[in-house]
Amino acid sequence: MQISELARRTGVPVATVKYYLREGLLPSGELTGATRARYDEAHVERLRLVRALLGPGGLSVATARSVLAAVDAPGTAVHEALGAAHRALPGVGPGDPPDLDRARAVLARRGWRVAEDSPALRALAAALAALEAAGYPPGDDLLDRYAEAAGRIGEQDVAEVPAGSLPEAVRFVVVNTVLLEPVLLALRRLAQEDASGRRFSGG
Amino acid sequence: MQISELARRTGVPVATVKYYLREGLLPSGELTGATRARYDEAHVERLRLVRALLGPGGLSVATARSVLAAVDAPGTAVHEALGAAHRALPGVGPGDPPDLDRARAVLARRGWRVAEDSPALRALAAALAALEAAGYPPGDDLLDRYAEAAGRIGEQDVAEVPAGSLPEAVRFVVVNTVLLEPVLLALRRLAQEDASGRRFSGG
């Protein structure tokens, strides 16, 4: 199909499709003339993925490019792709490494094993430091409750990764890691709103 | 104390403290001369909160200002403050209202009651639409599992709100809503990493 058809199929303006092509988020089409290229179903699918990552996924163009690189890297094994995705995703920025001991203690109580340089471990340590700095150091029981809830869904996330095709498994891991995060946060806020209504406004 | 002492106590450079004063994130000190002002313990505490919101909280200056306004609004009731905080926090941006039916169905299955215009409801609907667009429409069983985990911690979050002082309750709600989100996301990724290691790389 031509670029106009690709735009129509996905509801993305032609100018935006061209922008994604320039930014390397969308692979070039097959050249069929000096200024014409042909696109296929893989482009439709990729364009939908790009829109999802940049929209409610909330990623920047640069971060989306890193995440897509993790999806596309040939021969990546699933466990390594998960690590690559976690490193590409928004998390804790550069800066002094936070004190990791408290974060490691939470993991040790659950028996979780993660890499020494896990970006999520740094992110957890930084988040705990922020709570401390704000005057709300979280207790172990609160952290254990959060870890239990997170563990339940994280375990299930990984159990659902399709085992057959490696590229499909990698894509599944990256997409679900990014796009289920806003689902989880929205559901926690909705649960808070419901509980707050029952506790503080009698209904 | 003078501004230099405030900076020393909190580890924030004087120029940055002045920037927060200009941006309205920190209330002015008590004027003690043409160019001098006196600050107190409330400023130390507020400055730590501002740093936590802008740092690992990941908020923009404008969003932090809205969140702090929700904290400070006199006479705000707790349930209304939670709503104000949720509206101020990063979530789904402007745009076409997403189809809310699927999101409402998840809530209905758990018996949660939330406002018709709840920003978290819109955020959930937008996140579900993004998963659909990316080719991974989530099944009801996955959503119910996420809702159960989120419900467990959201319920407990609200149970822990201190009942005595209203301003303190409001502050607690806002800080915990913002600053526990990165904790939850980091823990889910760590649980994924642990489970992925066991499933895909033999331990």
Short mmCIF file of C-alpha atoms in Angstrom, two decimals:
data_model
loop_
_atom_site.label_atom_id
_atom_site.label_comp_id
_atom_site.label_asym_id
_atom_site.label_seq_id
_atom_site.Cartn_x
_atom_site.Cartn_y
_atom_site.Cartn_z
CA MET A 1 0.00 0.00 0.00
CA GLN A 2 1.07 3.62 -0.43
CA ILE A 3 1.73 6.00 2.45
CA SER A 4 -1.74 7.58 2.07
CA GLU A 5 -3.37 4.17 2.54
CA LEU A 6 -1.12 3.42 5.54
CA ALA A 7 -2.23 6.74 7.06
CA ARG A 8 -5.90 6.00 6.36
CA ARG A 9 -5.72 2.48 7.80
CA THR A 10 -4.18 3.66 11.06
CA GLY A 11 -5.77 7.08 11.40
CA VAL A 12 -2.32 8.69 11.64
CA PRO A 13 -1.77 11.80 9.46
CA VAL A 14 0.67 11.35 6.55
CA ALA A 15 2.94 14.09 7.94
CA THR A 16 3.18 12.20 11.23
CA VAL A 17 3.96 8.93 9.44
CA LYS A 18 6.80 10.74 7.63
CA TYR A 19 8.04 12.08 10.96
CA TYR A 20 8.15 8.56 12.43
CA LEU A 21 10.04 7.37 9.32
CA ARG A 22 12.63 10.15 9.75
CA GLU A 23 12.96 9.40 13.48
CA GLY A 24 13.55 5.71 12.79
CA LEU A 25 10.47 4.55 14.67
CA LEU A 26 9.03 3.03 11.50
CA PRO A 27 11.17 1.13 8.98
CA SER A 28 11.26 2.47 5.43
CA GLY A 29 8.91 1.03 2.85
CA GLU A 30 10.07 -0.80 -0.25
CA LEU A 31 11.09 1.79 -2.87
CA THR A 32 8.94 1.58 -6.02
CA GLY A 33 10.12 4.81 -7.64
CA ALA A 34 12.19 7.91 -6.96
CA THR A 35 9.69 9.30 -4.45
CA ARG A 36 7.32 6.38 -3.84
CA ALA A 37 7.52 3.48 -1.45
CA ARG A 38 5.27 0.53 -0.72
CA TYR A 39 4.21 -0.40 2.83
CA ASP A 40 2.75 -3.65 4.14
CA GLU A 41 0.83 -5.10 7.09
CA ALA A 42 3.98 -5.09 9.23
CA HIS A 43 4.01 -1.29 8.90
CA VAL A 44 0.39 -1.05 10.01
CA GLU A 45 1.16 -3.17 13.06
CA ARG A 46 4.34 -1.26 13.90
CA LEU A 47 2.59 2.09 13.52
CA ARG A 48 -0.08 1.02 16.01
CA LEU A 49 2.63 -0.04 18.43
CA VAL A 50 4.44 3.30 18.04
CA ARG A 51 1.22 5.24 18.69
CA ALA A 52 0.52 3.19 21.79
CA LEU A 53 4.03 3.71 23.18
CA LEU A 54 4.04 7.47 22.52
CA GLY A 55 0.43 8.00 23.60
CA PRO A 56 -0.82 6.39 26.78
CA GLY A 57 2.51 4.56 27.14
CA GLY A 58 3.86 8.07 27.77
CA LEU A 59 7.28 7.46 26.21
CA SER A 60 9.45 10.06 24.52
CA VAL A 61 10.50 9.47 20.90
CA ALA A 62 14.03 8.62 22.05
CA THR A 63 12.79 6.11 24.64
CA ALA A 64 10.34 4.54 22.20
CA ARG A 65 13.24 4.07 19.77
CA SER A 66 15.25 2.23 22.46
CA VAL A 67 12.28 0.04 23.35
CA LEU A 68 11.67 -0.82 19.69
CA ALA A 69 15.37 -1.62 19.29
CA ALA A 70 14.97 -4.14 22.13
CA VAL A 71 11.96 -5.61 20.34
CA ASP A 72 13.83 -5.86 17.04
CA ALA A 73 17.29 -6.99 18.14
CA PRO A 74 17.91 -10.28 16.30
CA GLY A 75 18.65 -13.29 18.45
CA THR A 76 17.81 -11.59 21.73
CA ALA A 77 16.75 -14.11 24.35
CA VAL A 78 13.60 -13.35 26.31
CA HIS A 79 15.27 -12.80 29.69
CA GLU A 80 17.86 -10.46 28.14
CA ALA A 81 15.13 -8.59 26.22
CA LEU A 82 13.25 -8.00 29.45
CA GLY A 83 16.43 -6.50 30.91
CA ALA A 84 16.95 -4.35 27.78
CA ALA A 85 13.35 -3.15 27.94
CA HIS A 86 13.64 -2.27 31.62
CA ARG A 87 16.83 -0.31 30.94
CA ALA A 88 15.21 1.58 28.04
CA LEU A 89 12.03 2.42 29.92
CA PRO A 90 11.65 5.56 31.99
CA GLY A 91 12.96 4.97 35.43
CA VAL A 92 15.44 6.59 37.71
CA GLY A 93 17.67 9.09 35.92
CA PRO A 94 21.40 9.53 36.24
CA GLY A 95 22.76 10.77 39.53
CA ASP A 96 24.25 9.43 42.69
CA PRO A 97 23.44 5.76 43.11
CA PRO A 98 20.93 5.63 45.95
CA ASP A 99 21.47 3.44 48.99
CA LEU A 100 20.39 0.00 47.76
CA ASP A 101 20.36 -1.83 51.11
CA ARG A 102 16.75 -1.10 52.03
CA ALA A 103 15.56 -2.10 48.54
CA ARG A 104 17.65 -5.29 48.65
CA ALA A 105 16.13 -6.17 52.02
CA VAL A 106 12.60 -6.05 50.56
CA LEU A 107 13.66 -8.46 47.79
CA ALA A 108 15.48 -10.76 50.20
CA ARG A 109 12.35 -11.15 52.32
CA ARG A 110 10.52 -12.44 49.23
CA GLY A 111 13.43 -14.53 47.91
CA TRP A 112 13.59 -12.60 44.63
CA ARG A 113 16.83 -12.77 42.65
CA VAL A 114 17.68 -9.90 40.32
CA ALA A 115 20.82 -8.58 38.63
CA GLU A 116 23.22 -6.52 40.73
CA ASP A 117 22.80 -3.61 38.24
CA SER A 118 19.04 -4.00 37.77
CA PRO A 119 17.57 -0.59 36.84
CA ALA A 120 14.40 -1.48 38.74
CA LEU A 121 16.47 -2.03 41.89
CA ARG A 122 17.93 1.48 41.53
CA ALA A 123 14.45 2.85 40.82
CA LEU A 124 13.07 1.22 43.97
CA ALA A 125 15.94 2.55 46.08
CA ALA A 126 15.42 6.08 44.69
CA ALA A 127 11.67 5.91 45.36
CA LEU A 128 12.28 4.80 48.96
CA ALA A 129 14.76 7.66 49.41
CA ALA A 130 12.16 10.12 48.10
CA LEU A 131 9.55 8.90 50.58
CA GLU A 132 12.10 9.22 53.37
CA ALA A 133 13.04 12.76 52.26
CA ALA A 134 9.36 13.74 52.14
CA GLY A 135 8.98 12.66 55.76
CA TYR A 136 7.08 9.41 55.07
CA PRO A 137 9.58 6.58 55.43
CA PRO A 138 7.60 3.46 54.48
CA GLY A 139 7.46 0.66 57.05
CA ASP A 140 8.47 -2.89 56.25
CA ASP A 141 4.88 -4.09 56.46
CA LEU A 142 3.74 -1.57 53.83
CA LEU A 143 6.62 -2.51 51.54
CA ASP A 144 5.94 -6.22 52.00
CA ARG A 145 2.28 -5.69 51.12
CA TYR A 146 3.24 -3.80 47.96
CA ALA A 147 5.80 -6.46 47.09
CA GLU A 148 3.26 -9.24 47.56
CA ALA A 149 0.75 -7.52 45.23
CA ALA A 150 3.48 -6.72 42.68
CA GLY A 151 4.82 -10.25 42.89
CA ARG A 152 1.43 -11.77 42.18
CA ILE A 153 1.01 -9.85 38.91
CA GLY A 154 4.69 -9.89 37.87
CA GLU A 155 4.74 -13.67 38.17
CA GLN A 156 1.60 -13.96 36.08
CA ASP A 157 2.93 -11.46 33.48
CA VAL A 158 5.90 -13.74 32.88
CA ALA A 159 3.82 -16.93 32.90
CA GLU A 160 1.77 -15.52 30.03
CA VAL A 161 4.72 -14.81 27.74
CA PRO A 162 4.14 -16.96 24.62
CA ALA A 163 6.77 -19.69 24.43
CA GLY A 164 6.69 -20.47 20.69
CA SER A 165 8.20 -17.57 18.77
CA LEU A 166 11.13 -15.68 20.25
CA PRO A 167 10.48 -12.32 18.50
CA GLU A 168 6.84 -12.52 19.51
CA ALA A 169 7.85 -13.31 23.11
CA VAL A 170 10.18 -10.31 23.18
CA ARG A 171 7.54 -8.01 21.74
CA PHE A 172 4.97 -9.28 24.24
CA VAL A 173 7.33 -8.64 27.17
CA VAL A 174 8.14 -5.08 26.12
CA VAL A 175 4.58 -4.07 25.26
CA ASN A 176 3.11 -5.52 28.42
CA THR A 177 5.77 -4.03 30.64
CA VAL A 178 5.11 -0.56 29.26
CA LEU A 179 1.39 -0.60 28.60
CA LEU A 180 0.16 -2.42 31.69
CA GLU A 181 1.88 0.07 34.00
CA PRO A 182 -0.74 2.80 33.44
CA VAL A 183 -3.45 0.14 33.92
CA LEU A 184 -2.02 -0.80 37.30
CA LEU A 185 -1.64 2.82 38.45
CA ALA A 186 -5.15 3.77 37.31
CA LEU A 187 -6.64 0.76 39.10
CA ARG A 188 -4.83 1.64 42.34
CA ARG A 189 -6.21 5.19 42.17
CA LEU A 190 -9.71 3.87 41.48
CA ALA A 191 -9.42 1.49 44.43
CA GLN A 192 -8.31 4.45 46.57
CA GLU A 193 -11.23 6.54 45.34
CA ASP A 194 -13.70 3.77 46.19
CA ALA A 195 -12.15 3.16 49.63
CA SER A 196 -11.90 6.90 50.34
CA GLY A 197 -15.57 7.34 49.46
CA ARG A 198 -16.55 4.59 51.89
CA ARG A 199 -14.29 5.85 54.68
CA PHE A 200 -14.55 9.64 54.36
CA SER A 201 -17.80 10.52 52.66
CA GLY A 202 -20.09 7.83 53.94
CA GLY A 203 -20.88 6.20 50.71
CA MET B 1 17.02 30.85 59.82
CA GLN B 2 18.40 32.65 56.77
CA ILE B 3 18.23 31.29 53.25
CA SER B 4 21.84 30.06 53.43
CA GLU B 5 21.00 27.96 56.49
CA LEU B 6 17.83 26.64 54.80
CA ALA B 7 20.00 25.60 51.83
CA ARG B 8 22.58 23.95 54.08
CA ARG B 9 19.97 22.04 56.11
CA THR B 10 18.30 20.58 53.01
CA GLY B 11 21.31 20.23 50.69
CA VAL B 12 19.54 22.36 48.06
CA PRO B 13 21.64 25.15 46.47
CA VAL B 14 20.59 28.73 47.37
CA ALA B 15 19.92 29.54 43.69
CA THR B 16 17.53 26.59 43.50
CA VAL B 17 15.73 27.65 46.68
CA LYS B 18 15.27 31.11 45.11
CA TYR B 19 13.90 29.48 41.97
CA TYR B 20 11.33 27.52 44.02
CA LEU B 21 10.35 30.76 45.80
CA ARG B 22 9.82 32.51 42.43
CA GLU B 23 7.83 29.56 41.10
CA GLY B 24 5.57 29.57 44.16
CA LEU B 25 6.55 26.05 45.25
CA LEU B 26 7.89 27.41 48.53
CA PRO B 27 6.12 30.17 50.50
CA SER B 28 8.06 33.38 51.13
CA GLY B 29 9.91 33.78 54.40
CA GLU B 30 9.13 36.46 56.95
CA LEU B 31 10.76 39.72 55.79
CA THR B 32 13.34 40.98 58.27
CA GLY B 33 14.85 43.70 56.08
CA ALA B 34 14.80 45.07 52.53
CA THR B 35 16.56 42.01 51.12
CA ARG B 36 16.48 39.53 53.98
CA ALA B 37 13.87 37.02 55.07
CA ARG B 38 13.64 34.48 57.84
CA TYR B 39 12.65 30.85 57.24
CA ASP B 40 11.49 28.20 59.68
CA GLU B 41 11.07 24.45 60.10
CA ALA B 42 7.95 24.50 57.91
CA HIS B 43 10.16 25.70 55.04
CA VAL B 44 12.62 22.85 55.61
CA GLU B 45 9.78 20.35 55.53
CA ARG B 46 8.16 21.89 52.44
CA LEU B 47 11.48 22.03 50.62
CA ARG B 48 12.01 18.30 51.22
CA LEU B 49 8.53 17.62 49.88
CA VAL B 50 9.17 19.73 46.76
CA ARG B 51 12.43 17.89 46.07
CA ALA B 52 10.70 14.53 46.44
CA LEU B 53 7.88 15.51 44.06
CA LEU B 54 10.22 16.94 41.41
CA GLY B 55 12.84 14.22 41.75
CA PRO B 56 11.77 10.60 41.93
CA GLY B 57 8.12 11.71 41.98
CA GLY B 58 8.85 12.81 38.42
CA LEU B 59 6.48 15.79 38.45
CA SER B 60 6.92 18.98 36.43
CA VAL B 61 7.07 22.30 38.29
CA ALA B 62 3.54 23.14 37.12
CA THR B 63 2.15 19.78 38.29
CA ALA B 64 3.98 19.99 41.62
CA ARG B 65 2.40 23.44 42.12
CA SER B 66 -1.10 21.96 41.55
CA VAL B 67 -0.40 19.07 43.90
CA LEU B 68 0.87 21.45 46.61
CA ALA B 69 -2.22 23.62 46.11
CA ALA B 70 -4.33 20.54 46.86
CA VAL B 71 -2.27 19.94 49.98
CA ASP B 72 -2.64 23.54 51.14
CA ALA B 73 -6.27 24.32 50.26
CA PRO B 74 -7.88 25.35 53.55
CA GLY B 75 -10.86 23.32 54.65
CA THR B 76 -10.49 20.67 51.98
CA ALA B 77 -12.03 17.40 53.08
CA VAL B 78 -9.96 14.27 52.65
CA HIS B 79 -12.11 12.62 49.99
CA GLU B 80 -12.19 15.84 47.93
CA ALA B 81 -8.42 16.31 48.36
CA LEU B 82 -7.83 12.83 47.00
CA GLY B 83 -9.88 13.79 43.95
CA ALA B 84 -7.98 17.07 43.56
CA ALA B 85 -4.66 15.24 43.84
CA HIS B 86 -5.70 12.67 41.25
CA ARG B 87 -6.73 15.44 38.87
CA ALA B 88 -3.43 17.31 39.36
CA LEU B 89 -1.27 14.24 38.93
CA PRO B 90 0.04 13.13 35.56
CA GLY B 91 -2.50 10.93 33.88
CA VAL B 92 -4.29 10.90 30.61
CA GLY B 93 -3.94 14.15 28.69
CA PRO B 94 -6.64 16.06 26.85
CA GLY B 95 -8.12 14.46 23.78
CA ASP B 96 -11.13 12.48 22.77
CA PRO B 97 -12.71 10.84 25.77
CA PRO B 98 -11.93 7.15 25.41
CA ASP B 99 -14.63 4.50 25.47
CA LEU B 100 -15.30 4.07 29.19
CA ASP B 101 -17.48 0.94 29.03
CA ARG B 102 -14.70 -1.62 29.30
CA ALA B 103 -13.12 0.27 32.22
CA ARG B 104 -16.50 0.59 33.96
CA ALA B 105 -17.05 -3.15 33.58
CA VAL B 106 -13.82 -3.92 35.46
CA LEU B 107 -14.96 -1.69 38.33
CA ALA B 108 -18.46 -3.12 38.33
CA ARG B 109 -17.08 -6.66 38.75
CA ARG B 110 -15.33 -5.51 41.92
CA GLY B 111 -18.19 -3.34 43.16
CA TRP B 112 -16.07 -0.17 43.20
CA ARG B 113 -17.90 3.16 43.13
CA VAL B 114 -16.10 6.17 41.66
CA ALA B 115 -17.11 9.58 40.29
CA GLU B 116 -18.51 9.71 36.77
CA ASP B 117 -15.70 12.14 35.81
CA SER B 118 -12.92 10.36 37.70
CA PRO B 119 -9.59 11.09 35.97
CA ALA B 120 -8.37 7.61 36.90
CA LEU B 121 -11.36 6.10 35.06
CA ARG B 122 -10.37 8.01 31.92
CA ALA B 123 -6.74 6.97 32.42
CA LEU B 124 -7.77 3.32 32.70
CA ALA B 125 -9.92 3.54 29.57
CA ALA B 126 -7.08 5.19 27.62
CA ALA B 127 -4.60 2.52 28.77
CA LEU B 128 -6.97 -0.27 27.70
CA ALA B 129 -7.41 1.42 24.31
CA ALA B 130 -3.61 1.59 23.92
CA LEU B 131 -3.24 -2.13 24.62
CA GLU B 132 -5.97 -2.85 22.10
CA ALA B 133 -4.31 -0.60 19.48
CA ALA B 134 -0.96 -2.32 20.06
CA GLY B 135 -2.58 -5.68 19.30
CA TYR B 136 -2.73 -6.94 22.90
CA PRO B 137 -6.31 -6.51 24.10
CA PRO B 138 -6.19 -7.60 27.76
CA GLY B 139 -8.55 -10.39 28.81
CA ASP B 140 -11.00 -10.00 31.67
CA ASP B 141 -9.05 -12.46 33.81
CA LEU B 142 -5.87 -10.41 33.48
CA LEU B 143 -7.72 -7.19 34.32
CA ASP B 144 -9.43 -8.79 37.29
CA ARG B 145 -6.09 -10.00 38.59
CA TYR B 146 -4.62 -6.52 38.28
CA ALA B 147 -7.71 -5.03 39.91
CA GLU B 148 -7.49 -7.45 42.79
CA ALA B 149 -3.84 -6.61 43.45
CA ALA B 150 -4.50 -2.87 43.08
CA GLY B 151 -7.56 -3.11 45.32
CA ARG B 152 -5.60 -4.78 48.08
CA ILE B 153 -3.06 -1.96 48.28
CA GLY B 154 -5.46 0.92 47.49
CA GLU B 155 -7.72 -0.19 50.33
CA GLN B 156 -4.78 -0.33 52.72
CA ASP B 157 -3.44 3.07 51.51
CA VAL B 158 -6.73 4.67 52.55
CA ALA B 159 -6.95 2.74 55.83
CA GLU B 160 -3.59 4.24 56.84
CA VAL B 161 -4.61 7.87 56.31
CA PRO B 162 -4.27 9.53 59.74
CA ALA B 163 -7.70 10.51 61.02
CA GLY B 164 -6.74 13.23 63.51
CA SER B 165 -5.56 16.29 61.61
CA LEU B 166 -7.24 17.18 58.32
CA PRO B 167 -4.25 19.01 56.73
CA GLU B 168 -1.99 16.13 57.72
CA ALA B 169 -4.47 13.64 56.22
CA VAL B 170 -4.57 15.59 52.95
CA ARG B 171 -0.79 15.81 52.79
CA PHE B 172 -0.47 12.09 53.50
CA VAL B 173 -2.92 11.23 50.72
CA VAL B 174 -1.16 13.35 48.11
CA VAL B 175 2.37 12.29 49.02
CA ASN B 176 1.54 8.61 49.17
CA THR B 177 -0.42 8.68 45.93
CA VAL B 178 2.52 10.23 44.08
CA LEU B 179 5.50 8.67 45.78
CA LEU B 180 4.31 5.08 46.17
CA GLU B 181 3.57 4.77 42.44
CA PRO B 182 7.26 4.41 41.49
CA VAL B 183 7.64 1.90 44.35
CA LEU B 184 4.84 -0.24 42.94
CA LEU B 185 6.15 -0.10 39.36
CA ALA B 186 9.71 -0.91 40.43
CA LEU B 187 8.51 -3.87 42.50
CA ARG B 188 6.48 -5.25 39.57
CA ARG B 189 9.54 -5.06 37.31
CA LEU B 190 11.67 -6.75 39.95
CA ALA B 191 9.08 -9.52 40.32
CA GLN B 192 9.12 -9.90 36.51
CA GLU B 193 12.90 -10.06 36.50
CA ASP B 194 12.90 -12.76 39.18
CA ALA B 195 10.18 -14.79 37.44
CA SER B 196 11.81 -14.33 34.03
CA GLY B 197 15.13 -15.57 35.40
CA ARG B 198 13.45 -18.69 36.77
CA ARG B 199 11.45 -19.38 33.60
CA PHE B 200 13.87 -18.37 30.82
CA SER B 201 17.40 -18.63 32.10
CA GLY B 202 17.22 -21.54 34.46
CA GLY B 203 17.48 -19.67 37.72
#
